[in-house]
Coordinates of C-alpha atoms in Angstrom, one line a residue:
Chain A
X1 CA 19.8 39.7 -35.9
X2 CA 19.4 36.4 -34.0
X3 CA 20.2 33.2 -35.5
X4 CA 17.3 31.5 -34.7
X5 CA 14.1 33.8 -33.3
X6 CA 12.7 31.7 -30.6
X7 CA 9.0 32.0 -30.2
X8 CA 7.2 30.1 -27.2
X9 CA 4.6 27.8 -29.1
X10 CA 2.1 25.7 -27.0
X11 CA 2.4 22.7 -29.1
X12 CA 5.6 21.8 -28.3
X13 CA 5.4 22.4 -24.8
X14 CA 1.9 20.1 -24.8
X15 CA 3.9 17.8 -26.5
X16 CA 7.1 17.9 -24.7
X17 CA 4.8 17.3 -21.5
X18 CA 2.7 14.8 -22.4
X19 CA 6.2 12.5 -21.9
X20 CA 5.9 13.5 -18.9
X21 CA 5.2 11.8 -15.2
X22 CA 4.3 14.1 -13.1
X23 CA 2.4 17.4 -13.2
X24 CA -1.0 17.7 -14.5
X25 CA -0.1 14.4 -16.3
X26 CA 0.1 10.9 -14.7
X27 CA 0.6 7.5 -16.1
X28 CA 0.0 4.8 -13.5
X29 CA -1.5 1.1 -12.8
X30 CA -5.3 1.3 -11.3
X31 CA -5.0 1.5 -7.6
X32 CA -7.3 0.3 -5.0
X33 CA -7.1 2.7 -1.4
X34 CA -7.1 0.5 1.8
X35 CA -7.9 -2.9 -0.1
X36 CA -11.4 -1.9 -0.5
X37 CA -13.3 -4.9 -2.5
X38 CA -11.2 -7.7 -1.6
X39 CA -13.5 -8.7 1.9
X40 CA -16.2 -6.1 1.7
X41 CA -16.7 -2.8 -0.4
X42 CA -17.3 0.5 1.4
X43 CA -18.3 4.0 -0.2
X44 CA -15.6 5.8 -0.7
X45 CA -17.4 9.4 -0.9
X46 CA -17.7 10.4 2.7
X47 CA -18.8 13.7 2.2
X48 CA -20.3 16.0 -0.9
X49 CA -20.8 19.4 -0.5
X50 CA -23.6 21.7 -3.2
X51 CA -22.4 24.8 -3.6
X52 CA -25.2 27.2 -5.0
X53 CA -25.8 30.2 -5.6
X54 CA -29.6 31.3 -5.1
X55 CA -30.1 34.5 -7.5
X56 CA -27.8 33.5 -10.5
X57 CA -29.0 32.3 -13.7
X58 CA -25.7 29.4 -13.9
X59 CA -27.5 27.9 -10.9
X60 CA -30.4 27.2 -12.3
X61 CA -30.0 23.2 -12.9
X62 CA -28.3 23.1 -10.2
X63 CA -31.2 24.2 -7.5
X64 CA -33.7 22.3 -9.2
X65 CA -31.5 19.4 -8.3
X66 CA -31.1 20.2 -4.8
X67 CA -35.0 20.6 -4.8
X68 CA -36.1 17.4 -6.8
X69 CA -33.3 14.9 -6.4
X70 CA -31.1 15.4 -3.4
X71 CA -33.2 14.1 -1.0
X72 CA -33.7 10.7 -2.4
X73 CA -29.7 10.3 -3.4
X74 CA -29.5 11.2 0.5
X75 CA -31.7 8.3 1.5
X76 CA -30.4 5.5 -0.7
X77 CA -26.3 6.5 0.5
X78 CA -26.9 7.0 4.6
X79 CA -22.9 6.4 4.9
X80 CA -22.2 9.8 2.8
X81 CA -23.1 13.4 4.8
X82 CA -24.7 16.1 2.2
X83 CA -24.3 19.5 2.4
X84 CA -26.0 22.4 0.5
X85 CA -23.8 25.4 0.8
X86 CA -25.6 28.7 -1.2
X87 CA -23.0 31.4 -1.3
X88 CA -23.7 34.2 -3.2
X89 CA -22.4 35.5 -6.7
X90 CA -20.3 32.6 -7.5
X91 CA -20.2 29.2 -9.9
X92 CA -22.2 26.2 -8.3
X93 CA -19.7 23.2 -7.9
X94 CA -20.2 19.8 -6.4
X95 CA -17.3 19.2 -3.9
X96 CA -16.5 15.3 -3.0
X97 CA -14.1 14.5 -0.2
X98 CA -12.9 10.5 -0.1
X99 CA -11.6 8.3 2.3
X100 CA -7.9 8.8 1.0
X101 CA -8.1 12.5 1.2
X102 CA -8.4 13.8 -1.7
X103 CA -10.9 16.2 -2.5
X104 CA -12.8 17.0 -6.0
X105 CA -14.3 19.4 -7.8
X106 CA -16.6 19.8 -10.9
X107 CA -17.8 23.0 -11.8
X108 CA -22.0 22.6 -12.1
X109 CA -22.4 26.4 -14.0
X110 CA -24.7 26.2 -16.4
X111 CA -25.6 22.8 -15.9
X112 CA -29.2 21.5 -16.5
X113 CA -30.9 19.0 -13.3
X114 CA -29.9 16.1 -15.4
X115 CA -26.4 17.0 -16.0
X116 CA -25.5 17.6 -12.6
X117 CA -27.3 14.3 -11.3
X118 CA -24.9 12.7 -13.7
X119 CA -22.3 13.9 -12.0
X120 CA -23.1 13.5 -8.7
X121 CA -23.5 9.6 -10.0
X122 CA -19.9 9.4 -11.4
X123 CA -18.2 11.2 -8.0
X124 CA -20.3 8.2 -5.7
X125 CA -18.7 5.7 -7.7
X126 CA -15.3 7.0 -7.3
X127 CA -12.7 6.3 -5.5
X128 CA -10.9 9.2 -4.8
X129 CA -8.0 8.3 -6.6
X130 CA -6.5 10.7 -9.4
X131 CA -7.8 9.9 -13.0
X132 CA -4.8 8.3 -14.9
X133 CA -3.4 6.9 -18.0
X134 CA -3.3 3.6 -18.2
X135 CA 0.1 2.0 -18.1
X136 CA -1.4 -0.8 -19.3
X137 CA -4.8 -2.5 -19.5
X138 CA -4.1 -5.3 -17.4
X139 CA -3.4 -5.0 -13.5
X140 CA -3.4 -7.1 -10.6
X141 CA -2.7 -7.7 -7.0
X142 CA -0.2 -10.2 -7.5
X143 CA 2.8 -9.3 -9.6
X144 CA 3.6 -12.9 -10.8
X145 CA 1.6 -16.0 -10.8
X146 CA 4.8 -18.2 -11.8
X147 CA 7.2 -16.7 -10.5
X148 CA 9.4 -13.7 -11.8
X149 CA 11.3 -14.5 -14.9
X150 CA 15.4 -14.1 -14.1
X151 CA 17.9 -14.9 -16.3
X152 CA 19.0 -17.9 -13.7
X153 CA 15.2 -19.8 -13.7
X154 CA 15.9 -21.8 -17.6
X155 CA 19.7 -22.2 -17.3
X156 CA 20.6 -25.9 -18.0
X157 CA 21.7 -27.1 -15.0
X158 CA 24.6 -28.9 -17.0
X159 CA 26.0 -25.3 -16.8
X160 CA 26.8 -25.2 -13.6
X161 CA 29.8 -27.2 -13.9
X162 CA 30.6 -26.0 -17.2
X163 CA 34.2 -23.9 -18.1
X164 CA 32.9 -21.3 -20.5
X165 CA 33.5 -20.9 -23.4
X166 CA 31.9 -24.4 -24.0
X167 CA 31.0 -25.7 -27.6
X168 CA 27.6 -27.7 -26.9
X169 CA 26.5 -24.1 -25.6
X170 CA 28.0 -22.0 -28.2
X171 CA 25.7 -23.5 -31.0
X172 CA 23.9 -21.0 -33.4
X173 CA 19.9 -21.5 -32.8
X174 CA 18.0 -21.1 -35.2
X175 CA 13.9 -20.9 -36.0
X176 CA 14.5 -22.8 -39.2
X177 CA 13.9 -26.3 -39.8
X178 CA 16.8 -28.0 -41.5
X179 CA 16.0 -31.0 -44.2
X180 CA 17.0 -33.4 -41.4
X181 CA 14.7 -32.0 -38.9
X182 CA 11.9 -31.6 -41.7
X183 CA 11.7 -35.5 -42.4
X184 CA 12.2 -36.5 -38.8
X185 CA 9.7 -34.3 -38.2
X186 CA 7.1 -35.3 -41.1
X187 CA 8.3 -39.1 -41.6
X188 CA 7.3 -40.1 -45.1
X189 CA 4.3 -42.6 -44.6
Chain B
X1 CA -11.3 24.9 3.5
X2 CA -14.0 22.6 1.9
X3 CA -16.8 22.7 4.0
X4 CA -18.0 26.2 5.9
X5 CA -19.4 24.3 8.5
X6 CA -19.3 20.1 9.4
X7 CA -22.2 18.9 11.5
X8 CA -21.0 16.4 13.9
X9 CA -23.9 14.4 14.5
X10 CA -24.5 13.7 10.5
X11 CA -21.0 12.8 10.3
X12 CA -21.3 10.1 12.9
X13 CA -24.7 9.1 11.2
X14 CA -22.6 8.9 8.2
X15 CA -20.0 7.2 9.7
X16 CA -21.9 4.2 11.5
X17 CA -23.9 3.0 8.3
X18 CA -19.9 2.9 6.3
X19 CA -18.6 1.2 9.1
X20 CA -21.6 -1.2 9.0
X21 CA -22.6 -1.1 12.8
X22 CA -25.6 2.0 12.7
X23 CA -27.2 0.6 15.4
X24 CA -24.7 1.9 18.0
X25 CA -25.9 4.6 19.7
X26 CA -24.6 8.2 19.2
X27 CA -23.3 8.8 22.6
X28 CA -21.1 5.4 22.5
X29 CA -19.5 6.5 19.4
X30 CA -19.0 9.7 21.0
X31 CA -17.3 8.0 24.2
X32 CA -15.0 5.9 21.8
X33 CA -13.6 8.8 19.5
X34 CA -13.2 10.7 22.5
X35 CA -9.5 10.5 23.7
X36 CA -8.5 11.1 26.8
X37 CA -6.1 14.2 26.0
X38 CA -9.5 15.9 24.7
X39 CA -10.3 17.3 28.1
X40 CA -7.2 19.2 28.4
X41 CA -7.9 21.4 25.6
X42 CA -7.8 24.7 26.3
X43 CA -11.2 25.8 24.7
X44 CA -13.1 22.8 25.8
X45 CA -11.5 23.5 29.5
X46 CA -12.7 26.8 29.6
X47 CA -15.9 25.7 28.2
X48 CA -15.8 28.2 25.2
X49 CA -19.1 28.6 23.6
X50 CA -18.6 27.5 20.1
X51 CA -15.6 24.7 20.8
X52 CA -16.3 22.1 18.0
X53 CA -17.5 19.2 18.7
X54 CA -17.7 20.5 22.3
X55 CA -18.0 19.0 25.7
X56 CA -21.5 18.7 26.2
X57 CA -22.2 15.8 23.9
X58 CA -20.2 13.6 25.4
X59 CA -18.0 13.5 28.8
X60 CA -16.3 10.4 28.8
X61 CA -13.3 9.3 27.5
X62 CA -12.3 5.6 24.9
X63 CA -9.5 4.5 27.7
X64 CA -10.6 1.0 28.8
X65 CA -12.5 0.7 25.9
X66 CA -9.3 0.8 23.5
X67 CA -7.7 -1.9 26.1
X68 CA -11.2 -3.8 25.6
X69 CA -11.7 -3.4 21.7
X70 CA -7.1 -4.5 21.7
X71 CA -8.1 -7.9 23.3
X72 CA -11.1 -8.6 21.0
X73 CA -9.5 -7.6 17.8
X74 CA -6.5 -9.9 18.6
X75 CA -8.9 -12.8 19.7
X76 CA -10.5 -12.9 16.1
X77 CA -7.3 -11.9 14.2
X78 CA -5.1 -14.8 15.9
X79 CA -8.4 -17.3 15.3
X80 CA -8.7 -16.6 11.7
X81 CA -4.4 -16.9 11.6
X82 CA -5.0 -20.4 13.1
X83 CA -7.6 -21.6 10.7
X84 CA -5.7 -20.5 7.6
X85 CA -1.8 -21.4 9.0
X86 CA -2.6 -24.3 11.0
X87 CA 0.6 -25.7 10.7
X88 CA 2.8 -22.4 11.7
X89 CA 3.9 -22.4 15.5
X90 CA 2.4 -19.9 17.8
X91 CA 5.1 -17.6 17.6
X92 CA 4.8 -16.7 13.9
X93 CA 0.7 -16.0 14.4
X94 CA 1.5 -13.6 18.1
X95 CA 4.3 -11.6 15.3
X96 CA 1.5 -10.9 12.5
X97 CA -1.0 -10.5 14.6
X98 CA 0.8 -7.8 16.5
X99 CA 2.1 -6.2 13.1
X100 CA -1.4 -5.8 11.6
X101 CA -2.8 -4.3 15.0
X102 CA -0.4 -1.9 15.8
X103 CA -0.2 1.6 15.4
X104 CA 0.4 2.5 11.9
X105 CA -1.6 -0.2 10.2
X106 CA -4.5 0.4 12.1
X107 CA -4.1 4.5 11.5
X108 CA -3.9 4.1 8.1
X109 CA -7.4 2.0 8.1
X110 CA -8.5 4.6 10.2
X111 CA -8.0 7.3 8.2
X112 CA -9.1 5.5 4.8
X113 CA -12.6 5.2 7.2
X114 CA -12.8 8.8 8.1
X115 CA -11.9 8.9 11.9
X116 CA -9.6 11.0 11.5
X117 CA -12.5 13.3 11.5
X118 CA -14.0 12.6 14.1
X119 CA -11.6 11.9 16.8
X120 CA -11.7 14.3 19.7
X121 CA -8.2 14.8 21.0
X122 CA -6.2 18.1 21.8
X123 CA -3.4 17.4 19.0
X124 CA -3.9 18.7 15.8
X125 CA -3.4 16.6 13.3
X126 CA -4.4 13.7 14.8
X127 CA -1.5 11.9 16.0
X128 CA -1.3 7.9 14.7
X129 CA -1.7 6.8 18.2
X130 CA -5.1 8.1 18.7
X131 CA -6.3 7.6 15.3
X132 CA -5.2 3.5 16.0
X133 CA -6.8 4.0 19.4
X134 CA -10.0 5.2 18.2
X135 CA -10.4 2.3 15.8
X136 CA -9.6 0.3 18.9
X137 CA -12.1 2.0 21.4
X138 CA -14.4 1.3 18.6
X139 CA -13.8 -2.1 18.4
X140 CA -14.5 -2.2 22.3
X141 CA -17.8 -0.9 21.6
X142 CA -19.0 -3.1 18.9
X143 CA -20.6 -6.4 19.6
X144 CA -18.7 -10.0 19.3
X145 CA -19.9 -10.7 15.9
X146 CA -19.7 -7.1 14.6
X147 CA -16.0 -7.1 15.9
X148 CA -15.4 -10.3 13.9
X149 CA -17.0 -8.6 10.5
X150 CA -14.4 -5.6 11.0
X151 CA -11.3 -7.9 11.3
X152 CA -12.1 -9.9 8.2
X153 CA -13.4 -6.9 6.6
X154 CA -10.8 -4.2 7.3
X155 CA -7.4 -6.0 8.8
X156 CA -7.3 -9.4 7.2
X157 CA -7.0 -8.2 3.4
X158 CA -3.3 -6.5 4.0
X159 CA -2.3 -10.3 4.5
X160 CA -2.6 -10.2 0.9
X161 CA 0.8 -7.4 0.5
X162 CA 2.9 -9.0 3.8
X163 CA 5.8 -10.8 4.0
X164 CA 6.1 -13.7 6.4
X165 CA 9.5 -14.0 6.4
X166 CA 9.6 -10.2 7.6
X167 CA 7.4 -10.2 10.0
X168 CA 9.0 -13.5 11.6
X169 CA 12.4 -13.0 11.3
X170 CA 14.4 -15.5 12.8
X171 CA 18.2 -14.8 14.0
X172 CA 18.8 -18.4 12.9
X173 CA 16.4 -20.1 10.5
X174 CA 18.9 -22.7 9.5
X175 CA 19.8 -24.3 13.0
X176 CA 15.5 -23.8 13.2
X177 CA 14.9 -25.7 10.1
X178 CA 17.5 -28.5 11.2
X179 CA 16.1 -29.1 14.5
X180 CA 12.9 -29.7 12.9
X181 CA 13.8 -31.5 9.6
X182 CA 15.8 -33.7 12.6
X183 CA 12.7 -34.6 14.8
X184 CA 11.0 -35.9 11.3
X185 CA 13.7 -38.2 10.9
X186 CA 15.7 -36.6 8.1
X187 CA 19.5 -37.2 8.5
X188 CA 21.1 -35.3 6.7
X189 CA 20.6 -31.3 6.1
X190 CA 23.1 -29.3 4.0
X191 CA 23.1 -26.0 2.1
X192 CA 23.8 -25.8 -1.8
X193 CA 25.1 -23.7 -4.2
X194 CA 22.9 -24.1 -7.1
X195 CA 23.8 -20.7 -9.1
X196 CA 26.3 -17.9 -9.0
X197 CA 26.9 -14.7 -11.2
X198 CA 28.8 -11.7 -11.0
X199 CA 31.1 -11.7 -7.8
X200 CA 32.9 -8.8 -8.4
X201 CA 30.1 -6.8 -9.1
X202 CA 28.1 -4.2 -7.9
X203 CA 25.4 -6.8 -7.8
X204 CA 26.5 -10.7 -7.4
X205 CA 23.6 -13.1 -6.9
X206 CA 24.3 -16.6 -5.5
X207 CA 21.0 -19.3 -5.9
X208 CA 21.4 -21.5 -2.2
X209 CA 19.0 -24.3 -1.7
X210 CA 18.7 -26.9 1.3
X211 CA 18.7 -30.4 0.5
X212 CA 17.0 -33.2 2.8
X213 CA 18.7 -35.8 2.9
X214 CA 20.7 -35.4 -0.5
X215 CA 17.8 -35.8 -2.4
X216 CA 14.8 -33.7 -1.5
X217 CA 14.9 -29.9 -2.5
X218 CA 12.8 -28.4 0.9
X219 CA 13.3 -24.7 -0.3
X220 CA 15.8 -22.1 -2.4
X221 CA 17.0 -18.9 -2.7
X222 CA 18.7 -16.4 -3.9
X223 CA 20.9 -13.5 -1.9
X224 CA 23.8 -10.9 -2.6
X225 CA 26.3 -13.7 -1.1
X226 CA 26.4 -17.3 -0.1
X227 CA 25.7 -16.2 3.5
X228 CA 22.8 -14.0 2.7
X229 CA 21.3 -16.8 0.2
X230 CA 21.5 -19.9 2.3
X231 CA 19.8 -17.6 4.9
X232 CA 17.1 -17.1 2.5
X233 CA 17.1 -20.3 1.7
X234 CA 16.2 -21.6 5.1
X235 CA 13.4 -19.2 5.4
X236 CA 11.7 -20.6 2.3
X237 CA 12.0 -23.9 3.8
X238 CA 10.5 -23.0 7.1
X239 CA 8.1 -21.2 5.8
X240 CA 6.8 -23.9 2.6
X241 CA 7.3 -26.4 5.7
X242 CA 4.4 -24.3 7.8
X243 CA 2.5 -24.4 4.1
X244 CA 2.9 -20.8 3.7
X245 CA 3.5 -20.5 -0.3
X246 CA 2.5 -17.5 -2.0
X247 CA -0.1 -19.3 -4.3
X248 CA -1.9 -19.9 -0.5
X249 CA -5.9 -19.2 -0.9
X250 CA -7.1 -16.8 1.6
X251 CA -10.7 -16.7 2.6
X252 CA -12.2 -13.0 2.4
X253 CA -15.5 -11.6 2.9
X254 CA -19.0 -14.1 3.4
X255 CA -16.2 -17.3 2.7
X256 CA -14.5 -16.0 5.7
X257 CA -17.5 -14.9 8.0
X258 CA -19.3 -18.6 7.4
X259 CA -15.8 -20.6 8.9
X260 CA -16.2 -21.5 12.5
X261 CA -13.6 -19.6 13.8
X262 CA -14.6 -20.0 17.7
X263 CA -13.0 -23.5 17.2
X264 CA -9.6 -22.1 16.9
X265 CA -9.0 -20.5 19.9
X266 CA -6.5 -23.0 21.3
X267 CA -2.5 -21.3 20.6
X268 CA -0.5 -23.6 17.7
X269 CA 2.4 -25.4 19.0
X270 CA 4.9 -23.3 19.8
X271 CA 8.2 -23.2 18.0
X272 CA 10.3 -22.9 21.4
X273 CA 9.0 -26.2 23.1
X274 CA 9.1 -28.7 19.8
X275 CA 12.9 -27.4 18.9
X276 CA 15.5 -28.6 21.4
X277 CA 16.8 -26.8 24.3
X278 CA 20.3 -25.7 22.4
X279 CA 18.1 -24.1 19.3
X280 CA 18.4 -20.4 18.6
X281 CA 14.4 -19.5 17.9
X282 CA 14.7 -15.7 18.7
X283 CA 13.9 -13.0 16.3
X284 CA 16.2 -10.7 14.7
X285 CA 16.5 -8.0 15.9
X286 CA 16.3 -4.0 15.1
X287 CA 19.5 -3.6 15.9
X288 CA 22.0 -5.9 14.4
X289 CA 24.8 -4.2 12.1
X290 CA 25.1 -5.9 8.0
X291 CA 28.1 -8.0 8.3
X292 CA 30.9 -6.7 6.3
X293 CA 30.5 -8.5 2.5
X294 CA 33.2 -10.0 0.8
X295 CA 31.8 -8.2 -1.8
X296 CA 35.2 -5.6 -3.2
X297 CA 33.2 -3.4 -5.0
X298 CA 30.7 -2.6 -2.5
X299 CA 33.4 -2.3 -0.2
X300 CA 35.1 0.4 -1.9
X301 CA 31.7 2.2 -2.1
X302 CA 31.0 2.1 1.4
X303 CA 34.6 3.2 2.7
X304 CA 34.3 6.0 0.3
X305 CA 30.8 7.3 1.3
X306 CA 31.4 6.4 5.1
X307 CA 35.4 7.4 5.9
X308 CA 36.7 9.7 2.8
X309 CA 32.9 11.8 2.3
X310 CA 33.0 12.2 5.8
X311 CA 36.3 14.0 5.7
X312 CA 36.8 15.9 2.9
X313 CA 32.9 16.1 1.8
X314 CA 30.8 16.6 -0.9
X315 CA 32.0 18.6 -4.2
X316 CA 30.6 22.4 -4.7
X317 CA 29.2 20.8 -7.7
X318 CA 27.1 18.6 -5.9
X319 CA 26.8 20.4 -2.6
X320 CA 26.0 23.7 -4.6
X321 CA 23.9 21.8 -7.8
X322 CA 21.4 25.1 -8.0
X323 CA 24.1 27.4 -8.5
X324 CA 26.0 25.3 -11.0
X325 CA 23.2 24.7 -13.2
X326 CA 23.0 26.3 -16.4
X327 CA 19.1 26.0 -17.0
X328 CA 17.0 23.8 -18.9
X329 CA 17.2 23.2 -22.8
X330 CA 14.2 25.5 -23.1
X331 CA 16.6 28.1 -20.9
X332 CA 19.7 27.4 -22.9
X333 CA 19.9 29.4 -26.3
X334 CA 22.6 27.3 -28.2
X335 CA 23.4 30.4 -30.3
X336 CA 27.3 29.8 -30.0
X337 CA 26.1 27.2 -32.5
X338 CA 25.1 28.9 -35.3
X339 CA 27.8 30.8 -36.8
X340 CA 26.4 34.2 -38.6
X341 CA 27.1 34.2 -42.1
X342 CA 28.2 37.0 -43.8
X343 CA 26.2 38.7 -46.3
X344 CA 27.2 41.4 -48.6
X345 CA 25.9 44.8 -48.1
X346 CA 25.4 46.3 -51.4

């Protein structure tokens, strides 16, 4: 008999990868391809193919987008090329290639005209760049306004010349007030 | 493969409004993303029937229009250096500018833009060089004014991520920043220690800073030795002398595009002809081996990865890590651990 059966659970394993940094998980700072923004913002999206099919039921929202609302996203974005691909027999996707190569997909089955114009919205505004969890909410260009903390920047100059172990520097801090400290502190008026 | 078919001339629609100039013609955006190597190609030689984008639509190559679209993009890049480090010699502007307009930086805008996609050469992939020429031979096409709206718009942000110091590297920035400090009328210029941990360790750190005249702290630094620091040092001090701090406000976008910059087309002083003759004001170079650091530690590190690795080699553990691997935890069954305990059979 074994001493422990071992059976393969999923929840672990999610678990177990959700530590994880690499795979289908990432964890990063917000990233910005080629400096866009900083002097002038360009599109991203620099192509999006429709891929249709024209017989199939799961198309559906999908070609009455392509007839109602494609042509005037076309207009108003002249800097990204459209194309409508109908292939037969198969899901209808929106495909969105970007400016730092990266290519993505959302599959539009069974998507209504609405739904899939959403969508088409959120892949302009991209960036291209893979959707990650935040490291932390704040990011920036510049890693340090003041300069980076080291454990050199507040040493007491007076320690330069000093032959450790020295008493003045060996004194026990502490966060509470001592009675002496009190009345200097609040002198009795 | 994403697309079944591209269409070359929406592309280069496409392409003209994101790269803000859709006035341009077809056929001279054609003529500078053509390279010269694109003639050669076998299928475009032989005039093949479907060779994509083929011959017909354009047959002239981007050569002296990547030499003309070189010269404009350096003329605007080394203005807009002038206006913003007025006080840096000549020298230091001619080294950025050719950093941010050589190949790989302007390769890497390329691609970010999408030229990759449409440059006509015979390599596949597209090599760096004709990616950067492309951008180049666009350049060359554009007008004066458009040319100026791609610098500040495309090259002049990655002045935000470089290092001056790198770029301009001088062999000697101490004897540099004497000669100077000298011709101001400071008399006295010596390097201090201000800080110093952990010699014999893997990682010392030694604070220099250069003192004018005994009094005046013109920059610090900090380095893995005394040599190294006061090095650094001096480099902070040239380069907070030629105002170049990292708290320095840079002018993007309409800021940028309403300065004058046709007024600073005169060179800076240059850095050779204000030092005296006996100054050392070359650059580092490539080249020069790390001097050996009195460092023990790193010492014995380096002789053993440099003289005994290269004699008697890695281990079989680590040459051989696949094979000596027993698996991950979810591979390893740990049953050795759990004794089985006896039951009675009744």
């Amino acid at each position: 008999m074994p001493s422990v059966p071992r059976v393969d659970r999923l929840k672990p394993i999610y678990t177990a990868a959700k530590a994880l940094n690499f795979g289908w998980r990432f964890s990063d700072f917000l990233k910005i391809p080629a400096y866009n923004g900083i002097s002038r913002y360009t599109n991203q999206l620099h192509r999006i193919t429709v891929r249709f099919c024209k017989q199939s039921e799961s198309s559906v929202g999908m070609r009455n987008f392509i007839e109602n609302k494609l042509d005037e996203i076309g207009r108003r974005n002249p800097s990204v090329v459209i194309y409508a691909q109908p292939v037969r027999n198969s899901n209808p996707s929106i495909r969105a290639e970007y400016g730092n190569g990266r290519t993505l997909q959302i599959n539009a089955k069974n998507m209504s005209e609405s739904e899939v114009s959403k969508d088409i919205h959120l892949l302009f505004s991209r960036s291209g760049e893979p959707v990650v969890k935040l490291e932390s909410r704040q990011s920036a260009l510049v890693p340090s306004v003041q300069g980076q903390w080291t454990p050199i920047t507040w040493l007491p100059t007076a320690m330069n010349t000093e032959q450790l172990p020295a008493k003045k520097f060996s004194e026990h801090k502490s966060t509470a007030t001592s009675a002496t400290e009190y009345i200097l502190q609040n002198p009795p008026k | 493969m994403c697309t079944f078919f591209r269409d070359y001339n929406s592309e280069l629609f496409a392409f003209g409004h994101r790269i803000g100039a859709p006035e341009i013609s077809e056929n001279d955006y054609v003529k500078a993303l053509t390279n010269e190597s694109f003639f050669k190609r076998a299928d475009v030689e032989q005039d093949v029937e479907r060779a994509q984008p083929g011959a017909e639509i354009g047959s002239e190559h981007n050569g002296d229009l990547v030499r003309k679209g070189e010269e404009k993009l350096s003329t605007w890049l080394k203005r807009y250096l002038r206006f913003h480090l007025s006080k840096a010699p000549e020298e230091l502007i001619e080294a950025v500018d050719s950093h941010l307009l050589d190949d790989e930086c302007l390769a890497g805008i390329a691609s970010h833009l999408g030229i990759d996609h449409l440059v006509r050469t015979k390599e596949f992939p597209v090599s760096q060089q004709s990616s950067a020429d492309a951008f180049r031979a666009l350049a060359g096409v554009f007008s004066d004014e458009k040319v100026k709206n791609l610098v500040i718009d495309f090259i002049v942000p990655q002045l935000v991520d470089i290092d001056f110091a790198d770029i301009y590297s001088l062999a000697d920035p101490l004897a540099v920043l004497t000669d100077i400090l000298k011709s101001e009328g400071v008399t006295e210029i010596e390097p201090r220690l201000l800080r110093s941990a952990g010699e014999n360790s893997a990682e010392p750190i030694f604070v220099a800073a250069i003192y004018a005249d005994k009094k005046r702290n013109v920059g610090q630094s900090a380095g893995e030795s005394t040599a190294i620091a006061v090095d650094m040092a001096a480099r902070e001090a040239l380069l907070r002398l030629w105002d170049i701090t990292s708290d320095k406000v840079l002018f993007f976008g309409d800021r940028a595009a309403s300065v004058p910059l046709e007024q600073y087309s005169q060179p800076n002083y240059s850095l050779t002809k204000k030092c005296s003759p006996g100054t050392n004001t070359s650059l580092l170079s490539d080249s020069t081996t790390s001097d050996p650091t009195d460092n023990l530690i790193e010492d014995a590190v380096l002789r053993y990865r440099n003289v005994v690795d290269a004699e008697v080699g890695k281990s079989y553990t680590k040459r051989l890590r696949h094979k000596f691997s027993r698996g991950s935890l979810a591979k390893r069954s740990f049953r050795y651990l759990v004794k089985p305990k006896p039951y009675t059979v009744a």
